[in-house]
């Protein structure tokens, strides 16, 4: 089943998620405060995925059933405040890794997470944590070391998680239900750990966490 | 280079780590409050690894250069208090996942970790966090899905971490330096997440986290 997806943020992660969504043949709208960036990315993703419908869009246009905040975590909070009730009932995907500016620590307290903080701002949206443990280039490629990427998905709304899992599966990846939204605390810890390892393992943001079994 | 290793706790995790240490041809002493359990496990591991020297031991005998607390995390704290200065200078390996009794949450606050709490009790020991993200049976097997296990290692003493990494490598696994001891917060989060997934993914404690690149 295809769905309509609005990706806000045409940066590296927005690009990676746009590729995943487009591989599944969905309708993908890309929004960026820089309209040229949105148009350029939409054209690239459309050309690479002729089976999808990919277009640039603006925040004042219609939003998709799924809205992905592909931004820095503080910008996601600003977006939540700005869009407010327009997000009611929609699946809102938080992909953020809330790090300090020097990337050396998590910027949220241990008894919450960026995803839970975001959900409190938009209580009638269905917030799902996903994609924060995967890097942009690996989402474009769809795999690392010959194995499909794992996308860990946390949230309190089972249908919302299933929607994201379907999107992930249709894009050639493996979705794993990681539990309730509170589990975002561990997912953000894993994202942070993965980022740290880029610098010590010299993996150049080309690595992936795999749940092997 | 072989080393002397004392594993305290002859349960499932003690067994798994004993196999890893014995595969590397080290001298492995196994201690348990139930002396029969220690003797039984030592005989099993010795038989499976003729190149190692595996024996049962007691806490009042000599300790190895590496001391592994293969116990529940509160028991590890009791051991640290009991052994106290006898641990000075030794590499003490904390493998714990500090969970609530019903396994549904982490039992330590977000601004610390079981490993950091332990290190504060024995400030002159060289505490290393390792093996908490791997399950016992996979340590015995040495691999999951045909791939060598990854063992994430955190600590503040580079030589101590290298000692553990050597032990891991000699046992056929891959050691990954995960950073300072504070990173145990994320490793314990990952251990917790992995345990949760056993119940939802039906992987029966046979899964592994792999850092693919």
mmCIF file of C-alpha atoms in Angstrom:
data_model
loop_
_atom_site.group_PDB
_atom_site.id
_atom_site.type_symbol
_atom_site.label_atom_id
_atom_site.label_comp_id
_atom_site.label_asym_id
_atom_site.label_seq_id
_atom_site.Cartn_x
_atom_site.Cartn_y
_atom_site.Cartn_z
ATOM 1 C CA UNK A 1 0.000 0.000 0.000
ATOM 2 C CA UNK A 2 1.478 3.330 -0.959
ATOM 3 C CA UNK A 3 1.180 6.319 1.283
ATOM 4 C CA UNK A 4 1.812 10.033 1.174
ATOM 5 C CA UNK A 5 4.954 11.187 2.907
ATOM 6 C CA UNK A 6 6.164 14.685 3.610
ATOM 7 C CA UNK A 7 9.847 14.937 4.424
ATOM 8 C CA UNK A 8 10.811 18.218 6.026
ATOM 9 C CA UNK A 9 14.497 18.872 5.526
ATOM 10 C CA UNK A 10 16.407 18.263 2.287
ATOM 11 C CA UNK A 11 19.716 17.513 3.980
ATOM 12 C CA UNK A 12 21.552 14.205 4.037
ATOM 13 C CA UNK A 13 19.033 12.376 6.198
ATOM 14 C CA UNK A 14 16.085 13.794 4.277
ATOM 15 C CA UNK A 15 17.728 12.486 1.133
ATOM 16 C CA UNK A 16 18.284 9.030 2.598
ATOM 17 C CA UNK A 17 14.707 8.711 3.793
ATOM 18 C CA UNK A 18 13.374 10.082 0.503
ATOM 19 C CA UNK A 19 15.217 7.293 -1.319
ATOM 20 C CA UNK A 20 13.715 4.682 1.007
ATOM 21 C CA UNK A 21 10.205 6.071 0.583
ATOM 22 C CA UNK A 22 10.564 6.406 -3.174
ATOM 23 C CA UNK A 23 11.883 2.856 -3.620
ATOM 24 C CA UNK A 24 8.559 1.739 -2.154
ATOM 25 C CA UNK A 25 6.658 3.624 -4.883
ATOM 26 C CA UNK A 26 5.086 6.116 -2.499
ATOM 27 C CA UNK A 27 4.133 9.733 -3.019
ATOM 28 C CA UNK A 28 6.973 11.743 -1.531
ATOM 29 C CA UNK A 29 6.921 15.494 -0.913
ATOM 30 C CA UNK A 30 10.126 17.246 0.083
ATOM 31 C CA UNK A 31 10.063 20.524 1.972
ATOM 32 C CA UNK A 32 13.012 22.731 2.832
ATOM 33 C CA UNK A 33 13.292 26.333 3.904
ATOM 34 C CA UNK A 34 15.525 26.604 0.846
ATOM 35 C CA UNK A 35 13.064 25.818 -1.952
ATOM 36 C CA UNK A 36 15.855 25.202 -4.450
ATOM 37 C CA UNK A 37 17.291 22.477 -2.227
ATOM 38 C CA UNK A 38 13.880 20.817 -2.076
ATOM 39 C CA UNK A 39 13.452 20.970 -5.847
ATOM 40 C CA UNK A 40 16.947 19.653 -6.537
ATOM 41 C CA UNK A 41 16.539 16.716 -4.186
ATOM 42 C CA UNK A 42 13.061 15.900 -5.467
ATOM 43 C CA UNK A 43 14.356 15.806 -9.041
ATOM 44 C CA UNK A 44 17.254 13.539 -8.065
ATOM 45 C CA UNK A 45 15.101 11.096 -6.123
ATOM 46 C CA UNK A 46 12.426 11.068 -8.830
ATOM 47 C CA UNK A 47 15.003 10.288 -11.524
ATOM 48 C CA UNK A 48 16.429 7.427 -9.469
ATOM 49 C CA UNK A 49 12.978 6.028 -8.654
ATOM 50 C CA UNK A 50 10.677 6.375 -11.652
ATOM 51 C CA UNK A 51 8.004 4.254 -9.944
ATOM 52 C CA UNK A 52 7.440 6.865 -7.259
ATOM 53 C CA UNK A 53 5.879 10.309 -7.351
ATOM 54 C CA UNK A 54 8.388 12.763 -5.901
ATOM 55 C CA UNK A 55 7.830 16.481 -5.706
ATOM 56 C CA UNK A 56 9.019 19.567 -3.871
ATOM 57 C CA UNK A 57 6.445 21.139 -1.595
ATOM 58 C CA UNK A 58 6.021 23.903 0.956
ATOM 59 C CA UNK A 59 4.905 23.884 4.557
ATOM 60 C CA UNK A 60 1.695 25.762 3.753
ATOM 61 C CA UNK A 61 0.640 23.061 1.293
ATOM 62 C CA UNK A 62 -1.043 19.779 2.285
ATOM 63 C CA UNK A 63 0.885 17.447 4.569
ATOM 64 C CA UNK A 64 1.249 13.715 3.981
ATOM 65 C CA UNK A 65 -0.179 10.974 6.178
ATOM 66 C CA UNK A 66 3.402 10.521 7.321
ATOM 67 C CA UNK A 67 5.471 13.592 8.195
ATOM 68 C CA UNK A 68 9.192 13.101 8.708
ATOM 69 C CA UNK A 69 11.123 15.735 10.616
ATOM 70 C CA UNK A 70 14.520 15.339 8.953
ATOM 71 C CA UNK A 71 16.063 18.156 10.922
ATOM 72 C CA UNK A 72 18.261 18.853 13.923
ATOM 73 C CA UNK A 73 16.286 17.992 17.045
ATOM 74 C CA UNK A 74 15.720 21.558 18.189
ATOM 75 C CA UNK A 75 14.403 22.446 14.737
ATOM 76 C CA UNK A 76 11.992 19.521 15.001
ATOM 77 C CA UNK A 77 10.623 21.034 18.193
ATOM 78 C CA UNK A 78 10.191 24.372 16.417
ATOM 79 C CA UNK A 79 8.361 22.618 13.572
ATOM 80 C CA UNK A 80 6.055 20.888 16.034
ATOM 81 C CA UNK A 81 5.147 24.215 17.599
ATOM 82 C CA UNK A 82 4.638 25.793 14.169
ATOM 83 C CA UNK A 83 2.541 23.012 12.627
ATOM 84 C CA UNK A 84 0.664 22.255 15.847
ATOM 85 C CA UNK A 85 -2.819 20.897 15.243
ATOM 86 C CA UNK A 86 -2.112 20.324 11.550
ATOM 87 C CA UNK A 87 -0.223 17.247 12.763
ATOM 88 C CA UNK A 88 -3.204 15.792 14.629
ATOM 89 C CA UNK A 89 -3.705 12.155 13.666
ATOM 90 C CA UNK A 90 -0.668 12.078 11.390
ATOM 91 C CA UNK A 91 2.302 9.793 11.816
ATOM 92 C CA UNK A 92 5.189 12.074 12.785
ATOM 93 C CA UNK A 93 8.608 10.465 12.460
ATOM 94 C CA UNK A 94 11.349 11.771 14.739
ATOM 95 C CA UNK A 95 14.784 10.770 13.439
ATOM 96 C CA UNK A 96 16.861 12.963 15.684
ATOM 97 C CA UNK A 97 19.980 12.284 17.692
ATOM 98 C CA UNK A 98 19.950 14.989 20.345
ATOM 99 C CA UNK A 99 23.651 15.678 20.775
ATOM 100 C CA UNK A 100 25.538 18.565 22.274
ATOM 101 C CA UNK A 101 27.053 20.945 19.735
ATOM 102 C CA UNK A 102 30.447 19.232 19.990
ATOM 103 C CA UNK A 103 28.849 15.785 19.442
ATOM 104 C CA UNK A 104 30.444 14.398 22.619
ATOM 105 C CA UNK A 105 27.336 13.804 24.709
ATOM 106 C CA UNK A 106 23.578 13.424 24.605
ATOM 107 C CA UNK A 107 21.835 16.741 25.132
ATOM 108 C CA UNK A 108 18.698 15.381 26.802
ATOM 109 C CA UNK A 109 18.406 14.099 30.355
ATOM 110 C CA UNK A 110 18.448 10.366 30.958
ATOM 111 C CA UNK A 111 14.821 10.257 32.062
ATOM 112 C CA UNK A 112 13.466 11.410 28.707
ATOM 113 C CA UNK A 113 14.338 11.470 25.009
ATOM 114 C CA UNK A 114 14.025 13.866 22.121
ATOM 115 C CA UNK A 115 11.136 11.756 20.825
ATOM 116 C CA UNK A 116 9.218 11.912 24.091
ATOM 117 C CA UNK A 117 9.869 15.651 24.383
ATOM 118 C CA UNK A 118 8.565 16.095 20.842
ATOM 119 C CA UNK A 119 5.477 13.973 21.515
ATOM 120 C CA UNK A 120 4.582 16.168 24.482
ATOM 121 C CA UNK A 121 4.480 19.184 22.132
ATOM 122 C CA UNK A 122 2.033 17.509 19.729
ATOM 123 C CA UNK A 123 -0.076 15.184 21.890
ATOM 124 C CA UNK A 124 -2.576 14.408 19.128
ATOM 125 C CA UNK A 125 0.037 13.385 16.587
ATOM 126 C CA UNK A 126 1.247 9.778 16.483
ATOM 127 C CA UNK A 127 4.967 10.169 17.063
ATOM 128 C CA UNK A 128 7.278 7.359 15.984
ATOM 129 C CA UNK A 129 11.029 7.191 16.533
ATOM 130 C CA UNK A 130 12.875 5.714 13.557
ATOM 131 C CA UNK A 131 15.950 6.100 11.348
ATOM 132 C CA UNK A 132 18.084 7.696 14.075
ATOM 133 C CA UNK A 133 20.347 4.638 14.209
ATOM 134 C CA UNK A 134 20.951 4.595 10.451
ATOM 135 C CA UNK A 135 23.199 6.918 8.490
ATOM 136 C CA UNK A 136 22.126 8.810 5.381
ATOM 137 C CA UNK A 137 24.383 7.137 2.847
ATOM 138 C CA UNK A 138 23.404 3.684 4.012
ATOM 139 C CA UNK A 139 19.713 4.548 3.559
ATOM 140 C CA UNK A 140 20.412 5.556 -0.036
ATOM 141 C CA UNK A 141 22.333 2.327 -0.631
ATOM 142 C CA UNK A 142 19.799 0.268 1.329
ATOM 143 C CA UNK A 143 22.473 -2.007 2.715
ATOM 144 C CA UNK A 144 25.855 -2.271 4.383
ATOM 145 C CA UNK A 145 28.308 -5.110 3.795
ATOM 146 C CA UNK A 146 25.752 -6.845 1.611
ATOM 147 C CA UNK A 147 23.085 -6.957 4.291
ATOM 148 C CA UNK A 148 19.835 -4.978 4.379
ATOM 149 C CA UNK A 149 19.714 -2.190 6.929
ATOM 150 C CA UNK A 150 17.833 -2.619 10.165
ATOM 151 C CA UNK A 151 15.566 0.283 11.122
ATOM 152 C CA UNK A 152 14.617 0.267 14.804
ATOM 153 C CA UNK A 153 11.138 1.705 15.338
ATOM 154 C CA UNK A 154 9.665 2.834 18.672
ATOM 155 C CA UNK A 155 6.259 4.331 19.414
ATOM 156 C CA UNK A 156 3.090 4.052 21.425
ATOM 157 C CA UNK A 157 0.677 3.711 18.480
ATOM 158 C CA UNK A 158 0.845 0.236 16.924
ATOM 159 C CA UNK A 159 -0.764 1.324 13.661
ATOM 160 C CA UNK A 160 1.633 4.231 13.301
ATOM 161 C CA UNK A 161 4.586 1.913 13.844
ATOM 162 C CA UNK A 162 3.172 -0.530 11.300
ATOM 163 C CA UNK A 163 2.870 2.294 8.762
ATOM 164 C CA UNK A 164 6.543 3.153 9.232
ATOM 165 C CA UNK A 165 7.517 -0.525 9.151
ATOM 166 C CA UNK A 166 5.648 -0.964 5.857
ATOM 167 C CA UNK A 167 7.426 2.055 4.423
ATOM 168 C CA UNK A 168 10.774 0.627 5.529
ATOM 169 C CA UNK A 169 10.063 -2.851 4.180
ATOM 170 C CA UNK A 170 8.833 -1.514 0.849
ATOM 171 C CA UNK A 171 12.084 0.438 0.637
ATOM 172 C CA UNK A 172 14.120 -2.751 0.902
ATOM 173 C CA UNK A 173 15.122 -2.455 4.555
ATOM 174 C CA UNK A 174 14.124 -4.415 7.652
ATOM 175 C CA UNK A 175 11.955 -2.727 10.264
ATOM 176 C CA UNK A 176 12.233 -3.912 13.859
ATOM 177 C CA UNK A 177 9.635 -2.949 16.455
ATOM 178 C CA UNK A 178 11.725 -1.704 19.374
ATOM 179 C CA UNK A 179 8.803 -1.156 21.731
ATOM 180 C CA UNK A 180 7.077 1.898 23.194
ATOM 181 C CA UNK A 181 8.168 5.482 22.564
ATOM 182 C CA UNK A 182 10.076 5.471 25.853
ATOM 183 C CA UNK A 183 12.491 3.061 24.187
ATOM 184 C CA UNK A 184 13.661 6.080 22.173
ATOM 185 C CA UNK A 185 15.964 6.685 25.134
ATOM 186 C CA UNK A 186 17.907 3.586 24.193
ATOM 187 C CA UNK A 187 17.639 4.237 20.454
ATOM 188 C CA UNK A 188 19.063 7.716 20.932
ATOM 189 C CA UNK A 189 21.825 6.204 23.049
ATOM 190 C CA UNK A 190 22.547 3.764 20.235
ATOM 191 C CA UNK A 191 22.543 6.561 17.693
ATOM 192 C CA UNK A 192 24.987 8.509 19.824
ATOM 193 C CA UNK A 193 27.219 5.459 20.252
ATOM 194 C CA UNK A 194 27.180 4.852 16.512
ATOM 195 C CA UNK A 195 28.210 8.423 15.813
ATOM 196 C CA UNK A 196 31.069 8.186 18.314
ATOM 197 C CA UNK A 197 32.319 5.021 16.643
ATOM 198 C CA UNK A 198 32.590 6.808 13.288
ATOM 199 C CA UNK A 199 35.462 8.799 14.703
ATOM 200 C CA UNK A 200 37.256 5.944 16.472
ATOM 201 C CA UNK A 201 36.623 3.187 13.919
ATOM 202 C CA UNK A 202 37.100 5.404 10.863
ATOM 203 C CA UNK A 203 33.952 4.080 9.246
ATOM 204 C CA UNK A 204 33.062 7.435 7.701
ATOM 205 C CA UNK A 205 29.326 7.232 8.466
ATOM 206 C CA UNK A 206 29.105 4.079 6.390
ATOM 207 C CA UNK A 207 28.387 1.654 9.218
ATOM 208 C CA UNK A 208 25.144 0.143 10.455
ATOM 209 C CA UNK A 209 23.813 -1.540 13.586
ATOM 210 C CA UNK A 210 22.474 -4.975 12.756
ATOM 211 C CA UNK A 211 20.336 -7.146 14.999
ATOM 212 C CA UNK A 212 21.627 -10.541 13.915
ATOM 213 C CA UNK A 213 19.779 -13.745 14.710
ATOM 214 C CA UNK B 1 49.959 -13.288 25.186
ATOM 215 C CA UNK B 2 48.053 -15.393 27.658
ATOM 216 C CA UNK B 3 46.779 -13.941 30.880
ATOM 217 C CA UNK B 4 45.243 -15.119 34.131
ATOM 218 C CA UNK B 5 41.512 -14.630 34.413
ATOM 219 C CA UNK B 6 39.252 -15.146 37.386
ATOM 220 C CA UNK B 7 35.576 -15.449 36.527
ATOM 221 C CA UNK B 8 33.298 -15.017 39.512
ATOM 222 C CA UNK B 9 29.948 -16.636 38.832
ATOM 223 C CA UNK B 10 29.478 -20.019 37.148
ATOM 224 C CA UNK B 11 26.109 -19.163 35.613
ATOM 225 C CA UNK B 12 25.312 -18.805 31.931
ATOM 226 C CA UNK B 13 27.360 -15.665 31.367
ATOM 227 C CA UNK B 14 30.293 -17.006 33.384
ATOM 228 C CA UNK B 15 30.202 -20.044 31.158
ATOM 229 C CA UNK B 16 30.137 -17.999 27.976
ATOM 230 C CA UNK B 17 33.064 -15.839 29.024
ATOM 231 C CA UNK B 18 34.991 -18.887 30.254
ATOM 232 C CA UNK B 19 34.678 -20.395 26.782
ATOM 233 C CA UNK B 20 35.950 -17.185 25.190
ATOM 234 C CA UNK B 21 38.897 -16.972 27.579
ATOM 235 C CA UNK B 22 39.727 -20.664 27.213
ATOM 236 C CA UNK B 23 39.634 -20.559 23.411
ATOM 237 C CA UNK B 24 42.448 -18.041 23.671
ATOM 238 C CA UNK B 25 44.556 -20.512 25.661
ATOM 239 C CA UNK B 26 44.525 -18.466 28.847
ATOM 240 C CA UNK B 27 44.614 -19.580 32.454
ATOM 241 C CA UNK B 28 41.003 -19.427 33.615
ATOM 242 C CA UNK B 29 39.847 -19.778 37.220
ATOM 243 C CA UNK B 30 36.164 -20.137 37.944
ATOM 244 C CA UNK B 31 34.702 -19.157 41.298
ATOM 245 C CA UNK B 32 31.170 -19.679 42.518
ATOM 246 C CA UNK B 33 29.578 -19.658 45.946
ATOM 247 C CA UNK B 34 28.512 -23.171 45.020
ATOM 248 C CA UNK B 35 31.886 -24.924 44.684
ATOM 249 C CA UNK B 36 30.350 -27.846 42.806
ATOM 250 C CA UNK B 37 29.037 -25.508 40.121
ATOM 251 C CA UNK B 38 32.513 -24.032 39.721
ATOM 252 C CA UNK B 39 34.124 -27.476 39.448
ATOM 253 C CA UNK B 40 31.528 -28.727 36.971
ATOM 254 C CA UNK B 41 31.902 -25.718 34.712
ATOM 255 C CA UNK B 42 35.705 -25.777 34.909
ATOM 256 C CA UNK B 43 35.749 -29.436 33.857
ATOM 257 C CA UNK B 44 33.402 -28.753 30.939
ATOM 258 C CA UNK B 45 35.356 -25.757 29.663
ATOM 259 C CA UNK B 46 38.684 -27.561 30.108
ATOM 260 C CA UNK B 47 37.448 -30.566 28.143
ATOM 261 C CA UNK B 48 36.236 -28.351 25.309
ATOM 262 C CA UNK B 49 39.464 -26.318 25.260
ATOM 263 C CA UNK B 50 42.465 -28.578 25.892
ATOM 264 C CA UNK B 51 44.866 -25.749 25.051
ATOM 265 C CA UNK B 52 43.793 -23.713 28.068
ATOM 266 C CA UNK B 53 44.308 -24.227 31.800
ATOM 267 C CA UNK B 54 40.904 -24.128 33.460
ATOM 268 C CA UNK B 55 40.352 -24.710 37.138
ATOM 269 C CA UNK B 56 37.854 -24.090 39.897
ATOM 270 C CA UNK B 57 39.000 -21.649 42.551
ATOM 271 C CA UNK B 58 37.796 -19.853 45.647
ATOM 272 C CA UNK B 59 37.613 -16.182 46.515
ATOM 273 C CA UNK B 60 40.266 -16.521 49.210
ATOM 274 C CA UNK B 61 42.781 -17.855 46.685
ATOM 275 C CA UNK B 62 44.848 -15.692 44.325
ATOM 276 C CA UNK B 63 42.950 -13.496 41.847
ATOM 277 C CA UNK B 64 43.822 -13.245 38.159
ATOM 278 C CA UNK B 65 45.118 -10.145 36.397
ATOM 279 C CA UNK B 66 41.618 -9.935 34.961
ATOM 280 C CA UNK B 67 38.648 -10.429 37.278
ATOM 281 C CA UNK B 68 35.235 -10.825 35.657
ATOM 282 C CA UNK B 69 32.147 -10.216 37.762
ATOM 283 C CA UNK B 70 29.750 -12.600 36.033
ATOM 284 C CA UNK B 71 26.928 -11.864 38.433
ATOM 285 C CA UNK B 72 23.770 -9.840 38.787
ATOM 286 C CA UNK B 73 24.735 -6.188 39.111
ATOM 287 C CA UNK B 74 23.903 -5.831 42.799
ATOM 288 C CA UNK B 75 26.018 -8.919 43.553
ATOM 289 C CA UNK B 76 28.889 -7.304 41.649
ATOM 290 C CA UNK B 77 28.664 -4.321 43.989
ATOM 291 C CA UNK B 78 28.742 -6.675 46.985
ATOM 292 C CA UNK B 79 31.807 -8.393 45.522
ATOM 293 C CA UNK B 80 33.551 -5.070 45.032
ATOM 294 C CA UNK B 81 32.957 -4.179 48.671
ATOM 295 C CA UNK B 82 34.133 -7.601 49.807
ATOM 296 C CA UNK B 83 37.281 -7.796 47.681
ATOM 297 C CA UNK B 84 38.087 -4.126 48.066
ATOM 298 C CA UNK B 85 41.816 -3.406 47.851
ATOM 299 C CA UNK B 86 42.567 -6.884 46.542
ATOM 300 C CA UNK B 87 41.278 -5.523 43.228
ATOM 301 C CA UNK B 88 43.739 -2.633 43.139
ATOM 302 C CA UNK B 89 45.488 -2.511 39.779
ATOM 303 C CA UNK B 90 43.539 -5.429 38.364
ATOM 304 C CA UNK B 91 41.315 -5.269 35.315
ATOM 305 C CA UNK B 92 37.782 -5.705 36.632
ATOM 306 C CA UNK B 93 35.225 -6.533 33.953
ATOM 307 C CA UNK B 94 31.639 -5.478 34.590
ATOM 308 C CA UNK B 95 29.238 -7.381 32.336
ATOM 309 C CA UNK B 96 26.016 -6.367 34.020
ATOM 310 C CA UNK B 97 22.706 -5.186 32.657
ATOM 311 C CA UNK B 98 21.126 -3.365 35.572
ATOM 312 C CA UNK B 99 17.453 -4.124 35.062
ATOM 313 C CA UNK B 100 14.474 -3.953 37.351
ATOM 314 C CA UNK B 101 13.308 -7.304 38.696
ATOM 315 C CA UNK B 102 10.614 -7.575 36.022
ATOM 316 C CA UNK B 103 13.163 -6.812 33.246
ATOM 317 C CA UNK B 104 11.035 -3.942 31.899
ATOM 318 C CA UNK B 105 13.321 -1.001 32.689
ATOM 319 C CA UNK B 106 16.844 0.016 33.549
ATOM 320 C CA UNK B 107 17.358 0.155 37.302
ATOM 321 C CA UNK B 108 20.003 2.896 37.316
ATOM 322 C CA UNK B 109 19.437 6.583 36.750
ATOM 323 C CA UNK B 110 20.179 8.051 33.329
ATOM 324 C CA UNK B 111 23.121 10.086 34.594
ATOM 325 C CA UNK B 112 25.165 7.064 35.624
ATOM 326 C CA UNK B 113 25.593 3.358 34.845
ATOM 327 C CA UNK B 114 26.199 0.153 36.760
ATOM 328 C CA UNK B 115 29.803 0.245 35.553
ATOM 329 C CA UNK B 116 30.406 3.767 36.821
ATOM 330 C CA UNK B 117 28.728 2.957 40.126
ATOM 331 C CA UNK B 118 30.975 -0.089 40.455
ATOM 332 C CA UNK B 119 34.096 1.882 39.604
ATOM 333 C CA UNK B 120 33.341 4.361 42.372
ATOM 334 C CA UNK B 121 33.406 1.473 44.870
ATOM 335 C CA UNK B 122 36.871 0.295 43.767
ATOM 336 C CA UNK B 123 38.658 3.440 42.595
ATOM 337 C CA UNK B 124 42.043 1.731 42.300
ATOM 338 C CA UNK B 125 40.824 -1.090 40.117
ATOM 339 C CA UNK B 126 40.716 -0.649 36.357
ATOM 340 C CA UNK B 127 37.040 -1.199 35.556
ATOM 341 C CA UNK B 128 36.080 -2.141 32.019
ATOM 342 C CA UNK B 129 32.547 -2.614 30.696
ATOM 343 C CA UNK B 130 32.274 -5.520 28.278
ATOM 344 C CA UNK B 131 30.120 -8.504 27.292
ATOM 345 C CA UNK B 132 26.850 -6.935 28.478
ATOM 346 C CA UNK B 133 25.582 -6.669 24.895
ATOM 347 C CA UNK B 134 26.289 -10.333 24.097
ATOM 348 C CA UNK B 135 24.275 -13.331 25.244
ATOM 349 C CA UNK B 136 25.774 -16.392 26.904
ATOM 350 C CA UNK B 137 25.046 -18.955 24.235
ATOM 351 C CA UNK B 138 26.466 -16.771 21.506
ATOM 352 C CA UNK B 139 29.725 -16.405 23.453
ATOM 353 C CA UNK B 140 30.019 -20.183 23.637
ATOM 354 C CA UNK B 141 29.328 -20.454 19.903
ATOM 355 C CA UNK B 142 31.524 -17.452 19.104
ATOM 356 C CA UNK B 143 29.257 -16.332 16.312
ATOM 357 C CA UNK B 144 25.713 -15.621 15.189
ATOM 358 C CA UNK B 145 24.441 -16.139 11.658
ATOM 359 C CA UNK B 146 27.943 -17.077 10.570
ATOM 360 C CA UNK B 147 29.488 -13.827 11.728
ATOM 361 C CA UNK B 148 31.877 -13.355 14.650
ATOM 362 C CA UNK B 149 30.393 -11.635 17.667
ATOM 363 C CA UNK B 150 31.141 -8.008 18.382
ATOM 364 C CA UNK B 151 32.103 -7.197 21.964
ATOM 365 C CA UNK B 152 31.745 -3.512 22.816
ATOM 366 C CA UNK B 153 34.315 -2.413 25.382
ATOM 367 C CA UNK B 154 34.252 0.815 27.411
ATOM 368 C CA UNK B 155 36.672 2.055 30.031
ATOM 369 C CA UNK B 156 38.936 4.854 31.123
ATOM 370 C CA UNK B 157 42.199 2.851 31.154
ATOM 371 C CA UNK B 158 43.478 2.198 27.646
ATOM 372 C CA UNK B 159 45.743 -0.670 28.703
ATOM 373 C CA UNK B 160 42.921 -2.366 30.570
ATOM 374 C CA UNK B 161 40.681 -2.084 27.518
ATOM 375 C CA UNK B 162 43.472 -3.479 25.328
ATOM 376 C CA UNK B 163 43.815 -6.451 27.680
ATOM 377 C CA UNK B 164 40.116 -7.213 27.341
ATOM 378 C CA UNK B 165 40.240 -6.662 23.578
ATOM 379 C CA UNK B 166 43.148 -9.124 23.304
ATOM 380 C CA UNK B 167 41.205 -11.676 25.312
ATOM 381 C CA UNK B 168 38.192 -11.191 23.049
ATOM 382 C CA UNK B 169 40.218 -11.426 19.845
ATOM 383 C CA UNK B 170 42.078 -14.526 20.993
ATOM 384 C CA UNK B 171 38.691 -16.077 21.707
ATOM 385 C CA UNK B 172 37.610 -15.594 18.099
ATOM 386 C CA UNK B 173 35.410 -12.536 18.579
ATOM 387 C CA UNK B 174 35.811 -8.900 17.549
ATOM 388 C CA UNK B 175 36.461 -6.303 20.217
ATOM 389 C CA UNK B 176 35.335 -2.729 19.559
ATOM 390 C CA UNK B 177 36.559 0.151 21.697
ATOM 391 C CA UNK B 178 33.358 2.012 22.591
ATOM 392 C CA UNK B 179 35.073 4.860 24.423
ATOM 393 C CA UNK B 180 35.336 5.954 28.056
ATOM 394 C CA UNK B 181 33.605 4.202 30.940
ATOM 395 C CA UNK B 182 30.788 6.739 30.797
ATOM 396 C CA UNK B 183 29.800 5.120 27.508
ATOM 397 C CA UNK B 184 28.605 2.199 29.634
ATOM 398 C CA UNK B 185 25.368 4.191 29.881
ATOM 399 C CA UNK B 186 24.748 3.543 26.193
ATOM 400 C CA UNK B 187 26.062 -0.024 26.340
ATOM 401 C CA UNK B 188 23.683 -0.811 29.187
ATOM 402 C CA UNK B 189 20.881 0.785 27.174
ATOM 403 C CA UNK B 190 21.821 -1.431 24.239
ATOM 404 C CA UNK B 191 21.919 -4.495 26.482
ATOM 405 C CA UNK B 192 18.480 -3.626 27.803
ATOM 406 C CA UNK B 193 17.135 -3.090 24.282
ATOM 407 C CA UNK B 194 18.576 -6.417 23.173
ATOM 408 C CA UNK B 195 16.916 -8.209 26.075
ATOM 409 C CA UNK B 196 13.575 -6.589 25.272
ATOM 410 C CA UNK B 197 13.850 -7.722 21.663
ATOM 411 C CA UNK B 198 14.230 -11.356 22.736
ATOM 412 C CA UNK B 199 10.626 -11.292 23.852
ATOM 413 C CA UNK B 200 9.193 -9.430 20.872
ATOM 414 C CA UNK B 201 11.354 -10.969 18.129
ATOM 415 C CA UNK B 202 11.327 -14.491 19.586
ATOM 416 C CA UNK B 203 15.076 -14.828 19.174
ATOM 417 C CA UNK B 204 15.484 -16.845 22.369
ATOM 418 C CA UNK B 205 18.668 -15.088 23.502
ATOM 419 C CA UNK B 206 20.420 -16.184 20.334
ATOM 420 C CA UNK B 207 20.766 -12.763 18.738
ATOM 421 C CA UNK B 208 23.695 -10.362 18.580
ATOM 422 C CA UNK B 209 24.300 -6.699 17.924
ATOM 423 C CA UNK B 210 26.708 -6.267 15.033
ATOM 424 C CA UNK B 211 28.496 -3.074 14.044
ATOM 425 C CA UNK B 212 28.608 -3.603 10.287
ATOM 426 C CA UNK B 213 30.881 -1.589 8.039
#
